[in-house]
XYZ file of C-alpha atoms in Angstrom:
590
model
C -0.039 -0.032 0.009
C 1.264 3.458 -0.877
C 0.152 6.464 1.035
C 0.309 9.916 -0.584
C -0.234 12.774 1.749
C -0.959 16.218 -0.245
C -0.615 19.548 1.331
C -3.804 20.909 -0.502
C -6.557 19.992 -2.679
C -4.694 20.953 -5.723
C -1.870 18.692 -5.061
C -4.429 15.756 -4.279
C -6.174 16.351 -7.543
C -2.933 16.313 -9.526
C -1.625 13.198 -7.807
C -5.130 11.294 -8.464
C -4.958 12.373 -12.065
C -1.389 11.164 -12.408
C -2.350 7.618 -11.082
C -5.272 7.464 -13.288
C -3.281 8.829 -16.259
C -0.573 6.205 -15.860
C -3.108 3.442 -15.911
C -4.914 4.809 -18.997
C -1.468 5.510 -20.760
C -0.306 1.946 -20.368
C -3.686 0.452 -21.182
C -5.906 2.810 -23.175
C -8.801 0.321 -23.022
C -8.683 -0.068 -19.386
C -11.775 -1.080 -17.409
C -12.332 1.341 -14.611
C -14.818 1.862 -11.943
C -15.322 5.343 -10.652
C -17.071 6.721 -7.628
C -18.975 9.957 -7.261
C -19.076 12.022 -4.103
C -17.073 15.202 -3.220
C -13.418 13.690 -2.928
C -12.694 12.676 -6.512
C -14.422 15.565 -8.349
C -11.522 17.711 -8.516
C -9.317 14.849 -10.029
C -11.946 14.407 -12.619
C -11.848 18.014 -13.302
C -7.919 17.832 -13.671
C -8.352 14.911 -16.094
C -10.917 17.045 -18.258
C -8.445 19.855 -18.342
C -5.714 17.622 -19.600
C -8.174 16.033 -22.044
C -8.951 19.500 -23.384
C -5.216 19.957 -23.899
C -4.745 16.562 -25.735
C -2.706 15.392 -22.765
C -5.111 12.584 -21.705
C -7.485 10.272 -23.891
C -10.281 8.563 -22.151
C -12.240 7.771 -25.271
C -11.437 4.008 -25.363
C -11.963 3.394 -21.618
C -14.536 0.847 -20.420
C -16.113 2.598 -17.560
C -18.250 1.001 -14.836
C -20.753 2.618 -12.500
C -19.930 2.078 -8.866
C -23.362 2.458 -7.269
C -26.686 3.975 -7.680
C -29.876 4.651 -5.572
C -32.392 1.872 -5.852
C -35.647 2.196 -7.948
C -34.905 5.574 -9.961
C -35.950 6.144 -13.387
C -33.328 6.096 -15.983
C -33.632 9.666 -16.650
C -33.749 10.802 -13.181
C -31.346 13.828 -12.694
C -30.717 12.939 -9.141
C -29.310 9.676 -9.917
C -25.734 8.921 -9.349
C -25.358 7.930 -12.934
C -26.289 11.463 -13.991
C -23.723 12.633 -11.460
C -21.052 10.405 -13.126
C -22.275 11.465 -16.464
C -22.011 15.253 -15.845
C -18.397 15.069 -14.192
C -16.580 12.175 -15.844
C -18.307 10.659 -18.907
C -19.188 13.692 -20.762
C -16.099 15.911 -19.796
C -13.827 13.040 -20.784
C -15.896 12.226 -23.978
C -16.330 8.535 -23.043
C -18.740 6.896 -25.440
C -21.731 5.705 -23.832
C -21.526 2.463 -25.503
C -18.257 1.779 -23.469
C -20.204 2.654 -20.235
C -21.708 -0.255 -18.156
C -24.704 1.145 -16.129
C -25.655 -0.135 -12.692
C -29.356 -0.256 -13.298
C -31.650 -0.373 -10.267
C -34.988 -1.489 -11.867
C -37.202 -2.601 -8.866
C -38.265 -5.680 -10.734
C -35.125 -6.750 -12.503
C -32.397 -5.662 -9.954
C -31.134 -9.269 -9.375
C -30.713 -9.788 -13.220
C -29.027 -6.452 -13.576
C -26.495 -7.153 -10.794
C -25.662 -10.686 -12.256
C -25.379 -9.127 -15.806
C -22.916 -6.346 -14.338
C -20.762 -8.891 -12.738
C -20.574 -10.808 -15.756
C -19.500 -7.673 -17.752
C -16.913 -7.254 -15.093
C -15.654 -10.679 -15.764
C -15.993 -10.317 -19.505
C -13.450 -7.347 -19.008
C -10.882 -9.507 -17.147
C -11.959 -7.563 -14.014
C -11.076 -3.958 -13.124
C -7.668 -2.558 -13.951
C -8.468 0.406 -11.906
C -11.044 1.296 -9.105
C -11.360 5.061 -8.186
C -12.960 5.090 -4.651
C -13.972 7.304 -1.894
C -14.776 6.155 1.724
C -17.822 6.946 3.642
C -17.592 8.195 7.261
C -18.841 4.738 8.339
C -16.051 2.975 6.334
C -18.365 1.823 3.374
C -16.750 1.635 -0.363
C -19.308 2.251 -2.914
C -22.465 1.373 -0.776
C -20.931 -1.766 0.952
C -22.311 -0.693 4.052
C -20.834 -1.959 7.457
C -21.567 -5.684 7.688
C -20.347 -6.270 4.037
C -17.844 -8.956 3.633
C -14.882 -9.183 1.405
C -16.525 -11.794 -0.914
C -19.696 -9.509 -1.408
C -21.110 -9.550 -4.828
C -22.979 -6.785 -6.580
C -26.337 -6.384 -4.829
C -28.902 -4.072 -3.451
C -29.001 -3.262 0.214
C -30.379 -1.043 2.834
C -28.606 2.395 3.312
C -27.121 3.309 6.897
C -28.227 6.417 8.403
C -24.953 7.805 7.850
C -25.027 7.211 4.309
C -28.617 8.782 3.916
C -27.344 11.823 5.935
C -24.474 12.406 3.478
C -26.852 12.008 0.370
C -29.099 14.709 1.696
C -28.291 17.912 0.058
C -27.098 16.278 -3.420
C -30.439 16.901 -4.916
C -32.525 15.344 -2.094
C -34.084 16.375 1.098
C -33.528 14.040 4.034
C -36.895 12.610 3.698
C -36.543 12.183 0.015
C -33.289 9.903 0.175
C -33.970 6.451 -0.888
C -33.866 3.786 1.601
C -31.956 1.188 -0.536
C -29.043 1.518 -2.995
C -27.443 -1.138 -5.462
C -23.487 -1.372 -5.391
C -20.683 -2.970 -6.929
C -19.602 -5.675 -4.632
C -16.681 -5.844 -2.440
C -15.209 -8.814 -4.300
C -14.685 -7.199 -7.785
C -13.600 -3.981 -6.114
C -10.692 -5.670 -3.942
C -9.403 -7.681 -6.949
C -9.023 -4.636 -9.099
C -5.316 -4.255 -10.508
C -5.019 -0.907 -8.944
C -7.184 0.676 -6.311
C -7.012 4.471 -5.799
C -8.696 5.687 -2.584
C -9.306 9.432 -2.346
C -9.855 11.040 0.841
C -10.058 14.509 1.936
C -11.230 16.579 5.073
C -10.879 16.327 8.963
C -14.182 14.582 9.287
C -12.671 11.584 7.274
C -9.508 11.261 9.561
C -11.009 8.724 12.177
C -12.497 6.336 9.411
C -9.402 6.423 7.346
C -7.453 5.519 10.550
C -9.608 2.624 11.215
C -9.527 1.435 7.521
C -5.730 1.524 7.245
C -4.474 0.512 10.828
C -7.599 -1.076 12.610
C -8.829 -4.559 12.686
C -9.887 -6.160 9.468
C -13.539 -6.862 9.226
C -17.067 -6.062 7.939
C -17.387 -3.470 10.707
C -15.311 -1.246 8.634
C -15.516 -2.602 5.029
C -12.663 -0.419 3.974
C -10.365 -2.140 6.326
C -10.336 -5.041 3.612
C -8.053 -2.584 1.607
C -5.347 -3.836 3.940
C -5.646 -7.400 2.213
C -5.728 -6.017 -1.334
C -2.835 -6.406 -3.703
C -2.080 -3.076 -5.041
C -3.694 0.090 -3.217
C -2.693 3.834 -3.520
C -4.477 6.086 -0.722
C -4.321 9.733 -1.714
C -5.379 12.208 0.952
C -4.951 15.741 2.427
C -3.223 16.404 5.698
C -6.643 17.054 7.388
C -7.420 13.425 6.758
C -4.209 11.817 7.143
C -3.999 9.402 10.066
C -1.367 10.514 12.717
C 0.407 7.337 12.298
C 0.878 8.259 8.574
C 2.004 11.816 9.382
C 4.609 10.546 12.067
C 6.025 7.898 9.453
C 6.142 10.563 6.722
C 8.139 13.067 9.182
C 10.515 10.164 10.105
C 11.200 9.359 6.559
C 11.853 12.861 5.711
C 14.462 13.011 8.263
C 16.245 10.046 7.205
C 18.424 10.045 4.177
C 17.247 7.748 1.674
C 19.550 4.809 0.577
C 20.049 4.591 -3.245
C 18.232 1.703 -4.668
C 20.690 1.012 -7.391
C 22.742 -1.458 -5.456
C 20.992 -3.568 -2.885
C 23.911 -5.030 -1.015
C 23.442 -7.338 2.082
C 23.453 -6.803 5.729
C 24.485 -10.440 6.817
C 24.457 -9.568 10.476
C 20.755 -8.890 10.440
C 17.832 -11.320 10.615
C 14.053 -10.753 9.911
C 11.362 -12.568 11.729
C 7.761 -12.284 10.535
C 4.575 -13.622 12.273
C 1.599 -13.784 10.084
C -1.903 -14.530 11.239
C -5.632 -13.933 10.563
C -5.694 -10.578 12.483
C -2.330 -9.082 11.665
C 1.162 -9.485 10.406
C 4.241 -8.518 12.422
C 7.755 -8.159 11.226
C 10.964 -7.711 13.284
C 14.395 -6.971 12.278
C 17.051 -7.917 14.690
C 20.693 -8.128 14.985
C 21.853 -11.825 15.231
C 22.656 -11.293 18.932
C 18.876 -10.762 19.549
C 18.676 -6.855 19.759
C 15.635 -5.712 17.731
C 16.226 -2.708 15.431
C 12.997 -2.201 13.494
C 9.366 -3.574 13.388
C 6.295 -3.089 11.381
C 2.534 -4.199 11.190
C 0.479 -5.427 8.138
C -2.896 -7.076 7.694
C -4.072 -10.468 7.319
C -1.054 -12.682 6.596
C -2.756 -15.845 6.330
C -3.405 -16.726 2.394
C -6.413 -19.018 3.485
C -7.920 -15.884 5.294
C -7.245 -13.246 2.474
C -5.615 -14.412 -0.837
C -1.798 -15.275 -1.717
C -1.724 -11.821 -3.043
C -3.549 -10.273 -0.117
C -1.292 -12.149 2.316
C 1.947 -11.133 0.268
C 0.765 -7.472 0.595
C 0.412 -7.787 4.225
C 3.739 -9.148 4.853
C 5.447 -6.527 2.515
C 3.712 -3.722 4.447
C 4.949 -5.134 7.731
C 8.555 -5.907 6.399
C 9.017 -2.599 4.601
C 8.200 -0.799 7.643
C 10.596 -2.933 9.878
C 13.362 -2.599 7.294
C 12.979 1.281 7.239
C 12.882 1.640 11.092
C 15.954 -0.477 11.228
C 17.616 1.807 8.431
C 18.233 -1.230 6.175
C 17.562 0.714 2.998
C 17.471 -1.488 0.084
C 19.840 -3.994 1.360
C 18.740 -7.577 2.062
C 19.207 -9.278 5.579
C 21.335 -12.513 5.995
C 18.358 -14.860 7.018
C 14.728 -14.711 7.531
C 12.068 -16.931 8.991
C 8.309 -16.580 8.026
C 5.947 -18.050 10.657
C 2.678 -17.866 8.770
C -0.867 -19.154 9.358
C -1.951 -20.748 6.238
C 1.274 -22.517 5.786
C -0.549 -25.932 6.359
C 0.570 -28.465 3.460
C 3.630 -28.951 1.465
C 2.023 -27.058 -1.547
C 1.290 -24.112 0.702
C 5.033 -23.931 1.830
C 6.142 -24.444 -1.694
C 4.028 -21.609 -2.753
C 4.945 -19.334 -0.210
C 8.645 -19.887 -0.305
C 8.573 -19.019 -4.012
C 6.580 -15.853 -3.406
C 8.713 -14.920 -0.482
C 11.926 -15.694 -2.484
C 11.117 -13.512 -5.308
C 10.872 -10.308 -2.783
C 14.562 -10.782 -1.839
C 14.273 -9.700 1.691
C 16.911 -12.290 2.606
C 19.773 -14.348 1.471
C 18.486 -17.307 3.306
C 14.807 -18.038 4.276
C 12.538 -20.437 5.612
C 8.621 -20.661 5.876
C 6.876 -22.592 8.634
C 3.469 -22.640 10.078
C 2.743 -20.077 12.803
C 2.409 -22.625 15.507
C 6.226 -23.444 14.959
C 7.257 -19.704 15.732
C 4.901 -19.862 18.820
C 6.561 -23.037 20.048
C 10.019 -21.453 19.594
C 9.079 -18.239 21.311
C 7.455 -19.913 24.323
C 9.960 -22.683 25.056
C 13.302 -21.648 26.349
C 14.670 -24.947 25.207
C 13.187 -24.850 21.855
C 11.111 -28.025 21.963
C 8.107 -29.276 23.516
C 4.433 -28.779 22.642
C 2.642 -25.567 21.804
C -0.944 -24.687 21.770
C -1.649 -21.403 19.828
C -5.161 -19.931 20.494
C -5.828 -16.762 18.478
C -8.644 -16.509 15.880
C -8.408 -20.001 15.470
C -6.018 -22.832 17.136
C -2.976 -24.682 16.025
C -0.861 -27.145 17.935
C 2.800 -28.362 17.426
C 5.276 -30.706 18.776
C 9.163 -31.085 18.628
C 11.296 -33.516 20.378
C 14.537 -32.597 22.349
C 17.530 -32.637 20.118
C 15.325 -33.016 16.791
C 15.112 -30.556 14.123
C 11.686 -31.682 12.813
C 8.522 -30.091 13.866
C 5.319 -31.958 13.737
C 2.065 -29.688 13.187
C -1.097 -31.310 13.743
C -3.156 -31.480 10.570
C -6.399 -31.511 12.284
C -7.481 -28.875 14.768
C -10.414 -28.968 17.058
C -12.943 -25.991 16.478
C -10.992 -23.899 19.008
C -9.710 -20.474 19.666
C -11.754 -17.484 19.309
C -13.880 -18.940 16.582
C -14.602 -22.198 18.333
C -15.807 -20.200 21.450
C -17.967 -18.030 19.361
C -19.719 -20.805 17.593
C -20.498 -22.823 20.555
C -21.760 -19.561 22.194
C -24.125 -18.984 19.090
C -25.487 -22.563 19.598
C -25.904 -22.255 23.338
C -27.943 -18.981 22.834
C -30.095 -20.455 20.006
C -30.948 -23.613 22.074
C -31.693 -21.514 25.071
C -34.024 -19.380 22.999
C -35.856 -22.655 21.738
C -36.224 -23.821 25.439
C -33.841 -26.756 24.589
C -31.271 -25.462 27.083
C -31.095 -23.395 30.113
C -31.086 -19.632 29.931
C -27.738 -18.205 29.779
C -26.462 -14.539 30.354
C -24.759 -15.018 26.875
C -27.928 -14.148 25.293
C -27.739 -10.415 26.454
C -24.021 -10.365 25.506
C -24.654 -11.622 21.930
C -27.644 -9.404 21.427
C -25.564 -6.238 22.191
C -22.476 -7.568 19.994
C -24.768 -8.082 16.991
C -26.972 -5.173 17.778
C -30.135 -7.387 17.636
C -33.410 -6.891 19.434
C -33.969 -10.642 19.720
C -32.323 -14.147 19.075
C -34.339 -14.246 16.096
C -32.604 -11.227 14.776
C -29.333 -12.947 15.362
C -30.366 -15.968 13.275
C -31.768 -13.649 10.451
C -28.168 -11.990 10.106
C -26.548 -15.251 9.547
C -29.172 -16.891 7.112
C -30.987 -14.191 5.244
C -30.964 -14.672 1.515
C -29.924 -11.281 0.636
C -27.114 -9.082 2.157
C -23.952 -9.664 3.926
C -23.529 -12.120 6.718
C -21.577 -11.407 9.867
C -17.836 -12.074 9.654
C -15.103 -12.363 12.052
C -17.424 -13.875 14.831
C -14.085 -14.974 16.696
C -14.330 -11.475 18.261
C -17.166 -12.826 20.409
C -14.563 -14.867 22.459
C -13.973 -12.433 25.092
C -17.565 -12.206 25.829
C -17.645 -16.030 26.411
C -14.596 -15.858 28.513
C -16.153 -13.114 30.659
C -19.436 -14.831 31.042
C -17.468 -18.137 32.171
C -15.477 -16.170 34.631
C -18.709 -14.741 36.096
C -19.913 -18.332 36.551
C -22.472 -18.902 33.888
C -23.027 -22.391 33.332
C -23.267 -22.527 29.518
C -20.109 -20.316 29.007
C -18.330 -22.639 31.435
C -19.381 -25.683 29.603
C -18.098 -24.020 26.491
C -14.655 -23.284 27.963
C -14.103 -26.615 29.674
C -15.145 -28.514 26.503
C -12.559 -26.363 24.460
C -9.915 -27.047 27.103
C -10.561 -30.762 27.112
C -10.301 -31.002 23.218
C -7.186 -28.827 23.150
C -5.622 -31.005 25.861
C -6.331 -34.263 23.932
C -4.628 -33.107 20.859
C -1.559 -31.724 22.754
C -1.195 -35.052 24.415
C -1.427 -36.780 20.940
C 1.350 -34.435 19.567
C 3.533 -35.209 22.587
C 3.135 -38.947 22.057
C 3.965 -38.659 18.398
C 7.297 -36.949 19.125
C 7.790 -39.207 22.140
C 7.968 -36.886 24.947
C 4.648 -37.726 26.664
C 6.296 -39.726 29.630
C 8.961 -37.149 30.107
C 9.217 -33.736 31.661
C 8.256 -31.438 28.674
C 7.215 -27.891 28.379
C 3.754 -27.055 27.163
C 3.464 -23.549 25.781
C 0.286 -21.712 25.699
C 0.318 -18.651 23.562
C -2.078 -16.452 21.540
C -4.443 -13.795 22.062
C -7.072 -15.921 23.943
C -4.627 -16.748 26.637
C -4.094 -13.173 27.170
C -7.631 -12.781 28.586
C -7.648 -11.751 32.450
C -9.563 -15.093 33.089
C -7.273 -18.110 33.745
C -10.275 -20.484 33.482
C -9.384 -21.894 30.077
C -5.407 -22.232 30.474
C -5.951 -23.645 34.026
C -8.454 -26.277 32.641
C -6.085 -27.214 29.731
C -3.204 -27.607 32.194
C -5.483 -29.943 34.659
C -6.520 -32.041 31.521
C -2.760 -32.494 30.333
C -1.561 -33.290 33.872
C -4.043 -36.021 34.522
C -2.150 -37.932 31.699
C 1.316 -36.301 31.646
C 2.070 -35.417 35.303
C 5.742 -34.203 34.448
C 4.488 -31.608 32.034
C 5.646 -27.927 32.649
C 2.812 -25.641 31.537
C 4.323 -22.167 30.387
C 2.730 -18.865 29.484
C 5.003 -17.679 26.696
C 7.080 -14.594 27.922
C 7.640 -13.618 24.206
C 5.428 -12.696 21.313
C 5.140 -15.287 18.640
C 7.226 -13.035 16.188
C 10.228 -13.482 18.648
C 10.006 -17.217 17.815
C 10.286 -16.165 14.066
C 13.324 -14.150 14.847
C 14.903 -16.962 16.952
C 14.325 -19.598 13.964
C 16.000 -16.902 11.431
C 19.041 -16.620 13.995
C 19.264 -20.396 14.083
C 19.080 -20.537 10.319
C 22.221 -18.302 10.272
C 23.970 -21.045 12.420
C 23.820 -19.388 15.747
C 22.365 -20.796 19.081
C 19.775 -19.029 20.931
C 20.853 -19.008 24.640
C 19.005 -17.408 27.605
C 21.018 -14.106 27.119
C 19.782 -13.920 23.645
C 16.374 -14.509 24.548
C 16.772 -11.744 27.261
C 18.081 -9.239 24.788
C 15.263 -9.995 22.401
C 12.546 -9.607 25.127
C 13.935 -6.365 26.453
C 14.003 -4.842 23.022
C 10.825 -5.750 21.636
C 8.249 -3.035 21.122
C 5.591 -2.237 23.895
C 2.948 -4.665 24.228
C 0.452 -2.127 22.660
C 2.078 -2.798 19.248
C 0.860 -6.340 19.176
C -2.744 -5.485 20.455
C -5.375 -6.816 18.211
């Protein structure tokens, strides 16, 4: 992701026009989808001026409408198509036969949506998507609740969107309740996405979109998983993190990119998961020099391209902080969720090797890094519980790691699913009442349990995503003594313990004194009910087990693996140096 911060609107308009002109210059027949709204209007005016001077030619473009109010007549002057026609199509002399309109006929809108998506597919996908962002994080009219795979469809407008529409030819009472919009899926797979944002009122939502959790609550947050995004904003809209990074970059002299060079004394460790990706650059003695964050690094949770983008974002930030310039480090270890099978490891190794971050690299499952971080001796069994769960084992003196190919439905997602079932059954009178009901009603902003069920099963519209964020509610209720929540927690503890014992048997350490490492966001909850129950279950069959709460973040395990890849032993002093130079815990918060 590139972020361009402009001093004023004139600079913003020029920067946006330059990005669009570069795409059209390289491919005059490009398929583009363009937003209306205030933010991109100056860019279109700049392109119109260039077109009049013969400096820009849009006559061969294939232009797709982004969104439209529902049920308007084709000739309604208040429609978004009429706006696009006035400010983009006519000034740039785009032939109407090159325009794919998003018609919102009340009777045939489903067929029109399918026809629109087929037209996008026939064009080979979008070459360029020019987007704005709503104050609630919508892209197009993909309102909060829209997931990354949402198709083109009709949906109910939010109050914020209706308020924003008032004044554009409508009174507030006249604003349509529904809109039809190009889906998130075709937008996120565009070859280039240009997000244009201006004004202080957009700073908060842009910060959430670029730096916050990825999920349907802020649809624009899925841009963190997209392959090629340029964000162009003015200083009023720029997030504080971006302004600070820009100031730091301006102070540092930039290393020439002509000769990469190698800094063999440095290593790179990357931990990629379903909520975030973290990269750390360190000296081979364990001292951390730089770190960075990205989005979803699990290619199953995003896509291979989205995962690579998240990894690149985190790595480049870490390299920049470490003042590495364009050089490669000596060794790197990537500890990634989604590295589950040999073909996954092969693909990830190929993609990461092409990036040239390090002379030597290895790619392992994220549970491997978690065990290496949590076990001072580098062996044992680790249970990693974050969005989901992973369990790994390794014997003393062995180089091989054995990752369990089957996991129980555990971690945050498992807790959430069991909680939903408990609430559904209680509502039907098939199970006792539970305080989980009130917690889930607030979480889903539903009036009753039927409303929650409807959100998951309705035929039209987005369904809730990232339900693993329910996990803290389940753990809270269990800590308060709710019977249903306690049963859920104890069942997960039993399942995880059984798999952990199986891994210990497979590496032949179950009868010995071995470390069991508990790591991941779920184990950071203030209640110790789950970890204590796991420990009790394991000790019942392996009384010599040493249950450890990892004193290092999982990315530290990736760093140690990279150091070991360089042929250096990680002793207690190195671990201490790594722990003492890691960023503050708030950097890792999800």
